[in-house]
XYZ file of C-alpha atoms in Angstrom:
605
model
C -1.467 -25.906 50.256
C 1.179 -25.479 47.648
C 1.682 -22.456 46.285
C 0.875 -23.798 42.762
C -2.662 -25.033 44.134
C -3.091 -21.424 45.176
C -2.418 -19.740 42.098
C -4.807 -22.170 40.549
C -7.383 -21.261 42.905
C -7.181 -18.010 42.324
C -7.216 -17.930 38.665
C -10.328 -20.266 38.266
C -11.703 -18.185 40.721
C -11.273 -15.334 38.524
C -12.651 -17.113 35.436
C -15.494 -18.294 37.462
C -16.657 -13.990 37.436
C -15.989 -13.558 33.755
C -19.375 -13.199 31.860
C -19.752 -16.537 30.141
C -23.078 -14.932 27.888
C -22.475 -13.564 24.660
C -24.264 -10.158 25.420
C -24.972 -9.670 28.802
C -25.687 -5.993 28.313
C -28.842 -4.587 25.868
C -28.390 -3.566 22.839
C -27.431 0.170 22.398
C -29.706 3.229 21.210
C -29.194 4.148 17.622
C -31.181 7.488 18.680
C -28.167 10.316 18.128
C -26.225 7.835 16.211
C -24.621 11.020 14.546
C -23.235 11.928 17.645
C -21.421 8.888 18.624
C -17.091 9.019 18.732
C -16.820 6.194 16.145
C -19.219 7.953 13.593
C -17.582 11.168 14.173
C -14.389 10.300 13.747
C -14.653 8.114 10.777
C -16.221 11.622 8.818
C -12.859 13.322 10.266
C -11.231 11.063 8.682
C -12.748 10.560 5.223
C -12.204 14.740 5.393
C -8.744 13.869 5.912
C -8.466 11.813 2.664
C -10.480 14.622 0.509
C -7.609 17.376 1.834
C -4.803 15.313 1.187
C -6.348 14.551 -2.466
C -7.045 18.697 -2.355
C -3.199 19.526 -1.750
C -2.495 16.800 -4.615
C -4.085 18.505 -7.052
C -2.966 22.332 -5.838
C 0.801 21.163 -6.077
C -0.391 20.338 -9.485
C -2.154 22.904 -10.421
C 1.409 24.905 -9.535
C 3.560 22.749 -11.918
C 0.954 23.322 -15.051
C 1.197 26.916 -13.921
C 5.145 27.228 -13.855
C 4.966 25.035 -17.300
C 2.895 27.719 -19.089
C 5.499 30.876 -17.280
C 8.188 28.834 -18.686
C 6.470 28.831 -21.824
C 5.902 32.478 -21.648
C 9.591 32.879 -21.026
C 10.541 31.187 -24.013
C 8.693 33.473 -26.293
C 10.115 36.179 -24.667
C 13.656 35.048 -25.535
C 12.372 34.637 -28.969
C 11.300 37.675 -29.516
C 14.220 39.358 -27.729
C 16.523 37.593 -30.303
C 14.470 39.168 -33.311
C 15.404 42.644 -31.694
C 18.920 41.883 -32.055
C 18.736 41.287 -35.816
C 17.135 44.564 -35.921
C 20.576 46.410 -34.351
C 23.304 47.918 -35.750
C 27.171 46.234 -35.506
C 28.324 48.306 -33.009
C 25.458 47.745 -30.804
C 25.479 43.701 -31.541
C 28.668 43.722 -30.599
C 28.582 45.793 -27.390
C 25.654 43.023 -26.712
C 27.981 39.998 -27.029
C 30.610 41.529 -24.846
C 28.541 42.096 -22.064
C 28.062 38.377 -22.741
C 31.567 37.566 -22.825
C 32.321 39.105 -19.624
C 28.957 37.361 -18.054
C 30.005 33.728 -19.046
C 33.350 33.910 -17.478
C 32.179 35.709 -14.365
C 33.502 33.221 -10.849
C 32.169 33.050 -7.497
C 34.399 34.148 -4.732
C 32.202 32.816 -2.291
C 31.102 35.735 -0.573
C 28.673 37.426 -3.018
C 25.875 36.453 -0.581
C 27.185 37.439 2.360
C 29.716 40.308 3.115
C 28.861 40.876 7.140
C 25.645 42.653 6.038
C 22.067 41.250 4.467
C 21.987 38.404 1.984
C 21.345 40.075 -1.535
C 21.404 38.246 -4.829
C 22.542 40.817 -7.048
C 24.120 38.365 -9.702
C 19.977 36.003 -9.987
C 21.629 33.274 -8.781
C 19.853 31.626 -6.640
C 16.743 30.598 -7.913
C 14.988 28.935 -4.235
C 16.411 28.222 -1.051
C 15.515 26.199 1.671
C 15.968 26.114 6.003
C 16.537 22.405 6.021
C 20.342 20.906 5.686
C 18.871 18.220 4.562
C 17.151 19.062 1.119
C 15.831 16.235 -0.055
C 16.200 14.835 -3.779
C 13.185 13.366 -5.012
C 12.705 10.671 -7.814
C 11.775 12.863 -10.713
C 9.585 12.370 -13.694
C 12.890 12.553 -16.148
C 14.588 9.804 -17.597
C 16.754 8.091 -15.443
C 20.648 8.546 -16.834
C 21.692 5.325 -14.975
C 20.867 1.694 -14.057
C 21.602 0.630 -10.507
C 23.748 -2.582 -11.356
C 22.431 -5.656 -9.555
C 23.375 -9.374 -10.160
C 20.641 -10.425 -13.376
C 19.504 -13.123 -11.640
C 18.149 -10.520 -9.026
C 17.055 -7.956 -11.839
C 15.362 -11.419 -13.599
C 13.485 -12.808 -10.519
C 12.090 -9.289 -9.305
C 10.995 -9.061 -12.726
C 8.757 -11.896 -12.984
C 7.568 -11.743 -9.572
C 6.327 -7.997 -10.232
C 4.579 -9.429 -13.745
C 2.628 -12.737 -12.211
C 1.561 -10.080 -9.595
C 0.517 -7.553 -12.476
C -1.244 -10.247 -13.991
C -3.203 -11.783 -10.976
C -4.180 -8.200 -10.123
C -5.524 -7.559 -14.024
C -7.275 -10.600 -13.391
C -8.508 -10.793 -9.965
C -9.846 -7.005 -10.330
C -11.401 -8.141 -13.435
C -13.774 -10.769 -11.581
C -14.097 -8.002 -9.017
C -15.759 -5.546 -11.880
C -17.591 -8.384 -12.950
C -19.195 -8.922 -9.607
C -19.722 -5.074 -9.065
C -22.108 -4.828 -12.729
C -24.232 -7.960 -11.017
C -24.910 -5.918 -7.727
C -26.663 -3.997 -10.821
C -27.970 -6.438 -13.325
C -28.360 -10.152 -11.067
C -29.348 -11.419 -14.199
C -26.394 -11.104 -15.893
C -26.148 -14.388 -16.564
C -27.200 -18.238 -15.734
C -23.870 -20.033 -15.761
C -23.214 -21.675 -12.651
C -19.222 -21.143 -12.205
C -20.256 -17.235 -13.114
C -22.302 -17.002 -10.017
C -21.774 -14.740 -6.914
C -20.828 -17.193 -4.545
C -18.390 -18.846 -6.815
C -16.672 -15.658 -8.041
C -15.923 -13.580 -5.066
C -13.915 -15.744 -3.501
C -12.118 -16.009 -6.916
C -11.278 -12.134 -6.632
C -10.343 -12.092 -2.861
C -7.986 -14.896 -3.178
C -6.315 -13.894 -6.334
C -5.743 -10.178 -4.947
C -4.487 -11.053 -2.072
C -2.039 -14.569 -2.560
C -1.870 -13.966 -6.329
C -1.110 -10.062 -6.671
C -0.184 -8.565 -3.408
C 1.886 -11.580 -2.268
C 3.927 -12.203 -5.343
C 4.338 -8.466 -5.304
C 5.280 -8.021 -1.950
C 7.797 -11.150 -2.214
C 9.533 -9.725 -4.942
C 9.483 -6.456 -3.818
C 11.584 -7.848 -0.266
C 14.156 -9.614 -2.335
C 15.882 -6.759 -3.678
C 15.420 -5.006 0.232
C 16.659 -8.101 1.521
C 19.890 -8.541 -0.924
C 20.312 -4.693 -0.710
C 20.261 -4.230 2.890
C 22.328 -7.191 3.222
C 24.730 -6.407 1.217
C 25.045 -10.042 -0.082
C 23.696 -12.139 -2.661
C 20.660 -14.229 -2.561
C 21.255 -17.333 -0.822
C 19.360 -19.315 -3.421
C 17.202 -18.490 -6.546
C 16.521 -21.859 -7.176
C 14.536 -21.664 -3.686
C 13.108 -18.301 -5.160
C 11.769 -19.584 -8.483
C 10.035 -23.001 -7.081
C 8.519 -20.226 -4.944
C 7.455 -18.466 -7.656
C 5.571 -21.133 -9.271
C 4.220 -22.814 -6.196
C 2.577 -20.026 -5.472
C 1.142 -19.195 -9.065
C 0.045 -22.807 -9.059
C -2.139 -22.486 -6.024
C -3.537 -19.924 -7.806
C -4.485 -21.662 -10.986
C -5.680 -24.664 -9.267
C -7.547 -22.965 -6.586
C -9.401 -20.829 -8.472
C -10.252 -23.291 -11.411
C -11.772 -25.494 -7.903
C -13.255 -22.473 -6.616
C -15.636 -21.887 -10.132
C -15.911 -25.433 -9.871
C -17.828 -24.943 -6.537
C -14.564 -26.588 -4.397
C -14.056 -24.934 -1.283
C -13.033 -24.911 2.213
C -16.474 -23.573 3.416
C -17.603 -20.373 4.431
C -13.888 -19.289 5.761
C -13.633 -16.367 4.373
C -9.828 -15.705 2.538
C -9.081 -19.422 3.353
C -11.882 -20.877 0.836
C -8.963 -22.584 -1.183
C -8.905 -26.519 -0.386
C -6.029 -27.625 2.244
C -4.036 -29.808 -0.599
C -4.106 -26.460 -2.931
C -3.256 -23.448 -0.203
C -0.581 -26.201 1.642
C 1.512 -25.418 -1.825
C 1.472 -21.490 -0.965
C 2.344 -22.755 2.676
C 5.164 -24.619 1.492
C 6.154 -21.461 -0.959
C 5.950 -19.417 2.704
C 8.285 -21.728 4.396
C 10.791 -22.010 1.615
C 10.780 -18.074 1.012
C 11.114 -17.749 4.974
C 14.502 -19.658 4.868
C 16.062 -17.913 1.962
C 15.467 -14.582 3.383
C 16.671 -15.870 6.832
C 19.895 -17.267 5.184
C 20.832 -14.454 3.121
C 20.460 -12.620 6.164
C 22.944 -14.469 7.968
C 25.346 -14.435 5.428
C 24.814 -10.780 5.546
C 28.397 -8.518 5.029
C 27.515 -5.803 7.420
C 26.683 -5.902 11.031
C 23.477 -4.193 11.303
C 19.928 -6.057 10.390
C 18.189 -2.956 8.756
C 14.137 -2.680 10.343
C 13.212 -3.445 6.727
C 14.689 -7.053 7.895
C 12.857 -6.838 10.949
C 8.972 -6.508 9.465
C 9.798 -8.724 6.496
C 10.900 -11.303 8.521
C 8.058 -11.275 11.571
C 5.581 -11.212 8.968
C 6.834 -14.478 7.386
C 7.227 -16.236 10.743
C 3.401 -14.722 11.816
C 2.268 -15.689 7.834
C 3.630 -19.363 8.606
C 2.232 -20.102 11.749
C -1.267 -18.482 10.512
C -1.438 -21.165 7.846
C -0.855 -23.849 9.993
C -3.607 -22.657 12.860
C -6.091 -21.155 9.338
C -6.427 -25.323 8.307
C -5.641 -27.415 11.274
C -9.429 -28.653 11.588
C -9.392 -30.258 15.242
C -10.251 -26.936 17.102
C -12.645 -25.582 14.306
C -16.331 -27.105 15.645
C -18.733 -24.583 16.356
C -17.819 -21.479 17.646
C -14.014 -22.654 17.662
C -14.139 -21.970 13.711
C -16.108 -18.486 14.450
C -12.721 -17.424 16.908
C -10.035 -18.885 14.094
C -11.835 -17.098 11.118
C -10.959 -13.529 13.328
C -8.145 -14.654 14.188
C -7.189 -16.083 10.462
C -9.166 -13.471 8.756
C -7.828 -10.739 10.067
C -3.911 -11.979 10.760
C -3.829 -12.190 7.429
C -4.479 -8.892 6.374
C -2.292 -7.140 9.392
C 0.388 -9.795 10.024
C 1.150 -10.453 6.567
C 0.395 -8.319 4.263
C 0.264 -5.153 6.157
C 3.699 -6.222 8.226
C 5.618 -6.499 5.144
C 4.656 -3.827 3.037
C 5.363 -1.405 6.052
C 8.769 -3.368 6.034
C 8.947 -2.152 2.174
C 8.221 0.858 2.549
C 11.261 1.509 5.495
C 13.562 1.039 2.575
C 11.628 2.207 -0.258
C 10.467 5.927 1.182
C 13.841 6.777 2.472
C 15.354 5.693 -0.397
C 13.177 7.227 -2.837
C 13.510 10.593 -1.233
C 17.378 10.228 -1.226
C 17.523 10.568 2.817
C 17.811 8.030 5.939
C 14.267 7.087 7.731
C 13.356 9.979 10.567
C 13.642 7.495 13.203
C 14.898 4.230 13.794
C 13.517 4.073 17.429
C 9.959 4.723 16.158
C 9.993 1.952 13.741
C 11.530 -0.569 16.542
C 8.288 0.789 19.100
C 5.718 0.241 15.924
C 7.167 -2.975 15.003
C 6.714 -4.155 18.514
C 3.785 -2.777 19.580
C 1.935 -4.475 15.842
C 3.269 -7.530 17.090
C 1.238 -6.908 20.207
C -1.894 -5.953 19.826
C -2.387 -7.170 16.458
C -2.900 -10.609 17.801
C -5.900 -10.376 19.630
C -8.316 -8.338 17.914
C -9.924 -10.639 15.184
C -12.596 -10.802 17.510
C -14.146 -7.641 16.677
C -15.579 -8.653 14.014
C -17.976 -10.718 15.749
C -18.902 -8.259 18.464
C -22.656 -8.920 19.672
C -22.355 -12.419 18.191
C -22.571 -15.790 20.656
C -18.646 -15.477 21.300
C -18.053 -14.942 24.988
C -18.210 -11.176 26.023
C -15.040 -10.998 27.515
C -13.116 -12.478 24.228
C -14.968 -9.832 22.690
C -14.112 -6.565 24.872
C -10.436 -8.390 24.764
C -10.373 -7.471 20.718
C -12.379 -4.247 21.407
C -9.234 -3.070 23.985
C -6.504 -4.394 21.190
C -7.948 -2.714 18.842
C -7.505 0.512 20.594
C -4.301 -0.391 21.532
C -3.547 -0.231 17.663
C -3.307 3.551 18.091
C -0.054 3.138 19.112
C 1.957 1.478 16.273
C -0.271 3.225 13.758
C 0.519 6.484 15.040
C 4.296 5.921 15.231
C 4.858 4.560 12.006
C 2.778 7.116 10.505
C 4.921 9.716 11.772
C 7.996 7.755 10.822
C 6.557 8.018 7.533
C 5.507 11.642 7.018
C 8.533 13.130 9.131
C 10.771 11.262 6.519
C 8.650 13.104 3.989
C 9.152 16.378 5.260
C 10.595 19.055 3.448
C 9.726 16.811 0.066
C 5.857 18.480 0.079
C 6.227 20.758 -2.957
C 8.449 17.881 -5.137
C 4.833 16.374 -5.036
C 3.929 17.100 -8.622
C 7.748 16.314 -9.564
C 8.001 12.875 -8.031
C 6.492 9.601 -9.603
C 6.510 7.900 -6.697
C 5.488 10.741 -3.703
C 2.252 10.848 -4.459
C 1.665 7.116 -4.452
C 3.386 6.747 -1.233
C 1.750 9.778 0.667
C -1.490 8.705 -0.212
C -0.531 4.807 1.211
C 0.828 6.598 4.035
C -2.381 8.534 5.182
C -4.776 5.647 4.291
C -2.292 3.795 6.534
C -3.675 6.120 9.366
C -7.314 6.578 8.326
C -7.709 2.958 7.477
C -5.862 1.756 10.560
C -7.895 4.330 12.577
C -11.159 3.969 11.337
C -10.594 -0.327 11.691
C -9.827 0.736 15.619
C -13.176 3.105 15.665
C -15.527 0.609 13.957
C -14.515 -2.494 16.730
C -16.135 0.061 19.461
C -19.523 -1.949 20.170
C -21.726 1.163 18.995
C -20.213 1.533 15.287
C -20.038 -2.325 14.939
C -23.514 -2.289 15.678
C -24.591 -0.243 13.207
C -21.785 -1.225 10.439
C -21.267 -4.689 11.250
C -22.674 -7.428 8.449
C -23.311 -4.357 6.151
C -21.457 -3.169 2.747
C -19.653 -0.889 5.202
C -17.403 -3.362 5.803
C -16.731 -3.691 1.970
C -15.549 -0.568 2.097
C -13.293 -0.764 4.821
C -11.629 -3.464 3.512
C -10.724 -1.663 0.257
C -9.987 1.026 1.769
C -6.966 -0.723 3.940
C -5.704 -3.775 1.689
C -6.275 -1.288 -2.068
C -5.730 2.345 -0.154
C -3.079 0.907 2.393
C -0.994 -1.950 0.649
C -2.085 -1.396 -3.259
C -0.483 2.297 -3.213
C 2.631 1.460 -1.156
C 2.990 -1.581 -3.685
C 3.120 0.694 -6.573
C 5.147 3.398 -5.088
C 7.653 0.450 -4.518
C 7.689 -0.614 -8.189
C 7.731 2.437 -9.629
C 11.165 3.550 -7.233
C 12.816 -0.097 -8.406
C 11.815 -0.787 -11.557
C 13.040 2.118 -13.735
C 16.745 1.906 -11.637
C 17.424 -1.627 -12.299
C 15.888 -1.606 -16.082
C 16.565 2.024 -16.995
C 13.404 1.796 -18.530
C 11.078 5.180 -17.450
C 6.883 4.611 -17.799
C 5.666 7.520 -19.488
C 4.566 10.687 -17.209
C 1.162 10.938 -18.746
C -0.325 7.105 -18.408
C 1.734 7.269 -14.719
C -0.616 10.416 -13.684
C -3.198 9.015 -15.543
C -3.249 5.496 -13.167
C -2.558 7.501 -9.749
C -5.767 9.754 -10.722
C -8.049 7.127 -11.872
C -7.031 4.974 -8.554
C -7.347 7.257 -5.907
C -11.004 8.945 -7.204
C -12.068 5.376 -8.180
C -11.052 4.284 -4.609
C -12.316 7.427 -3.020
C -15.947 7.265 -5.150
C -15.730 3.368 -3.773
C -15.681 3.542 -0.395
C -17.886 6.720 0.504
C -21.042 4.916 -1.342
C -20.529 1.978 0.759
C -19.470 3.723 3.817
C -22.906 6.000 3.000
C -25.369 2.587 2.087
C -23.739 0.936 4.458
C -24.575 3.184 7.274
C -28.056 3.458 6.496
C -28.587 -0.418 5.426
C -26.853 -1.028 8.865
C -29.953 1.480 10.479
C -32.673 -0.097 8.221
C -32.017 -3.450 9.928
C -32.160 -1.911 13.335
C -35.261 -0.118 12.785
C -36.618 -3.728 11.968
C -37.400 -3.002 8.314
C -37.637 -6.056 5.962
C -34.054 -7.400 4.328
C -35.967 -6.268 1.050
C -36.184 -3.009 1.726
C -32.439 -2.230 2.141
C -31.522 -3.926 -0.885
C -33.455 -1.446 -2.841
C -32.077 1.489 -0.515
C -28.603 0.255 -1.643
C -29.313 0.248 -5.493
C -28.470 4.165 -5.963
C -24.851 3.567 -3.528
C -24.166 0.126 -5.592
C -24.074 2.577 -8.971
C -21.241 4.591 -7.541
C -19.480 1.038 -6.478
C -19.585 0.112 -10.072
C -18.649 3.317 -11.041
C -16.078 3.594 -8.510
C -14.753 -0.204 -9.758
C -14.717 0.799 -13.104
C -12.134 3.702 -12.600
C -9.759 1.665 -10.458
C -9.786 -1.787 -12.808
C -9.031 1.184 -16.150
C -6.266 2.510 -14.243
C -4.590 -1.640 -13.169
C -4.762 -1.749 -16.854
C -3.126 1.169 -17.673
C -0.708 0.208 -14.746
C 0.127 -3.314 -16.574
C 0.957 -1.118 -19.609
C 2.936 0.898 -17.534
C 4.843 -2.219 -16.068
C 5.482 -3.386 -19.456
C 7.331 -0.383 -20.641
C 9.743 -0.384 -17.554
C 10.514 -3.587 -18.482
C 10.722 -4.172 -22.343
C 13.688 -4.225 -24.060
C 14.738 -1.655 -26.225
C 17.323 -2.179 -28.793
C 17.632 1.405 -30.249
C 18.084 2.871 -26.594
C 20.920 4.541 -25.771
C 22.846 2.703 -22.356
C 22.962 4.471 -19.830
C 25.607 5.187 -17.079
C 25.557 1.468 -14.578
C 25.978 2.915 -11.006
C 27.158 0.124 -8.788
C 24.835 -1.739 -6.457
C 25.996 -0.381 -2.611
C 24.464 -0.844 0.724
C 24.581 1.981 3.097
C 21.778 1.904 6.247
C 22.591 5.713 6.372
C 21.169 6.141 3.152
C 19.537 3.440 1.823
């Protein structure tokens, strides 16, 4: 026998042992379901998000604090100058000698140091730090320069940035809509109004209408400035543009319309409408790849790396998301994991990581901590990412050893979450106390740790006991905002708000920018612990075998704080459009400022 034949034999042997049932195993006890790892460490983390939002507000706290001793200060000067009118000549000028002498007073250098202890006899210094590498934050001050980049660049990151602003305005909008129903179902009796119609409306728009434009226009500055090159084509960039913002018209104005694709969830747009944002994939895919290669440095930055494998992943998704000859029965359960979740860690959570290599770093005015962590999370997502749609469907019909295969990806996520994360924070280190001085900090480090929770708590709820519990259950409604609105939605703004005043020289106003990262975060935060709460304890109802009715009126009080919750986070995407359009506006009584050529340096991009 060949050797072939044998390895044949042996592998359908192997298959032969694999449990073909769905659940070969009983259901689990929901007895000390308080006790169980995925439970526990989903509260750890939710206290992880409440600390972070704790040492927000303390770092605040501090800079209203130093504001009123600066205050205080002042009127001390003040009233120090009204004792000087009060003294005689002699003594006034005595005072303005001592002056004199102060102003023209040099440093030699050693007035620190002379072989003994460091004293500041001179008030000098005002802080000091142990790090060499004192980082220079973003601060909330008018910028005195414009980073000079081609207008063609300046003009199509512009108007990606707005269509995204818009679609997100809009998309939440639906969204709030939907939320007030969960409270009055009654709210009306128009048929393209109705629940079924409009939430696929607000998931699509969210995700191909803002976070994709955003994300798209975001990358071509990263990819031009890491390049050090041009853009290979903006005519290629513009049909992108309005490819894309055509599937969203026409798909949603099917979608009310009661056109869809079915019950695929995030793929309910029509083949001949979502093969335009296809097309807009593959065309956006080629001039990032050929500005690339006509790159003027040698290195590809990782920026390059994540942008790029989640446009080749995004493109191949697409295809195997609407090819319908494998999609009977359960075949279209497996591709809506697959699909469903690709799309949310291949795409969009691939590229914004990708941003947010160039953005971070270069925000805080220092290189990334470490390239070799980014290469082993890059990597490792491209791993285990693939396989764990699955657990989604855990006690479903799907075979059980497809489903333990997602269970044992999932875990495996630990790996590239961890890393990055670390990337991430060590890259923020020594920039803790700038926190209340930075527009962009405290957008990023809350992205950054609901990159870990979110990431971490998706890995603890595909274990079989959470995702029996949680699984079909407004649980998962929370999850999902808390990784595509915690995760991507931050990151995305932190990004716009680095770029956006550089290249216009326009700076959003400190108030209404404090005013959205507050009413985001606590709308977010208010969000996901009612659902995460109702959700639990619908999840229980069902298991106890109590009647569907009965946990839709144990929901009502958790579906208040939703609204509530809703309502804070769509008041601060308007206050964010508002924002947007005062970074961008012209204004003709403006002073210029100082244009600071465009460089490219991976050392400190």
């Amino acid at each position: 026998m060949s050797e072939k034949k044998v390895g044949l034999t042996i592998l359908l042997s192997c298959l032969a042992y694999l449990p073909l049932a769905a659940q070969p195993t009983p259901n689990p006890s929901t007895n000390n379901w308080l006790a169980s790892p995925g439970i526990i460490g989903t509260l750890v983390l939710i206290a992880l998000v409440l600390m972070i939002a704790i040492l927000i507000v303390v770092k605040r706290a501090s800079s209203i604090m130093n504001f009123f001793q600066r205050k205080n200060e002042k009127v001390t000067i003040q009233k120090l100058r009204e004792e000087l009118y009060q003294l005689e000549e002699d003594e006034i000028d005595e005072v303005l000698e001592e002056r004199k002498t102060a102003k023209t007073y040099k440093l030699t250098g050693d007035e620190l140091y002379q072989g003994g202890k460091a004293v500041d006899r001179k008030g000098i210094v005002s802080s000091y730090t142990n790090d060499p590498q004192n980082p220079l934050v973003d601060e909330k001050k008018r910028s005195r320069s414009v980073l000079q980049i081609p207008v063609e660049l300046k003009n199509l990151v512009v108007w990606y940035i707005g269509a995204a602003t818009f679609w997100l305005v809009f998309g939440t909008l639906v969204g709030q809509y939907l939320g007030m129903k969960f409270m009055w179902p009654d709210l009306d009796q128009v048929s393209f109004l109705s629940f079924g119609r409009l939430r696929p409306v607000h998931t699509n728009t969210v995700f191909w209408g803002w976070a994709s434009l955003a994300m798209i226009g975001l990358g071509y500055f990263v990819i031009a400035k890491t390049s050090n090159t041009k853009i290979y084509n903006y005519k290629i960039a513009w049909t992108t543009w309005v490819l894309i913002n055509l599937t969203l018209v026409i798909g949603n104005i099917f979608l009310m319309s009661g056109i869809n694709n079915g019950g695929g969830e995030y793929r309910e747009y029509i083949w001949p409408v979502m093969i335009m944002f296809a097309i807009g994939l593959i065309l956006t895919f080629y001039n990032f790849y050929k500005t690339i290669q006509l790159r003027k440095i040698e290195e590809i930055y990782i920026s390059n790396w994540y942008i790029m494998g989640a446009m080749v992943w995004t493109i191949v998704l697409a295809i195997i998301g609407y090819l319908p000859w494998y999609q009977n029965g359960l075949g279209e359960t497996v591709i809506q994991g697959y699909y469903m979740h690709q799309g949310v860690g291949m795409w969009f959570m691939t590229f914004t990581l990708g941003l947010v290599y160039y953005y971070l770093p270069s925000s805080l005015n220092k290189p990334i901590y470490s390239y070799s962590l980014g290469v082993l999370a890059f990597w490792t997502q491209m791993l285990f990412y693939t396989m764990i749609g699955t657990h989604h469907f855990v006690f479903s019909p799907l075979p059980w050893w497809l489903q333990t295969v997602a269970i044992v990806f999932s875990a495996g996520m630990f790996i590239p979450v961890v890393a990055g994360t670390t990337n991430f924070l060590m890259t923020m280190r020594g920039s803790w106390n700038d926190i209340s001085k930075s527009y962009v900090l405290p957008f990023f480090l809350v992205g950054v740790v609901f990159y870990f929770v979110g990431s971490t708590q998706g890995s603890l709820q595909a274990f079989r006991f959470t995702n029996f519990v949680w699984h079909f259950t407004d649980f998962n409604v929370a999850h999902s905002h808390m990784t595509m609105y915690g995760i991507i939605t931050f990151l995305l703004w932190a990004a716009i708000y680095a770029l956006l005043p550089k290249i216009t020289g326009n700076e959003p106003k400190q108030l209404f920018v404090g005013v959205h990262f507050w009413l985001a975060f606590v709308g977010l935060f208010a969000y996901m612990i009612s659902l995460m709460a109702g959700g639990t304890l619908r999840g229980l109802s069902w298991i106890a075998g109590d009647t569907f009715i009965t946990s839709v009126v144990l929901m009502q009080p958790y579906w208040v704080w939703r609204a509530i919750g809703g309502t804070l986070m769509f008041i601060s995407h308007l206050i964010f459009a508002y924002n947007f359009y005062e970074m961008v506006r012209e204004r003709k009584d403006a002073a210029k400022p100082a244009v600071v050529p465009m460089k490219s340096t991976l050392a400190n991009v």
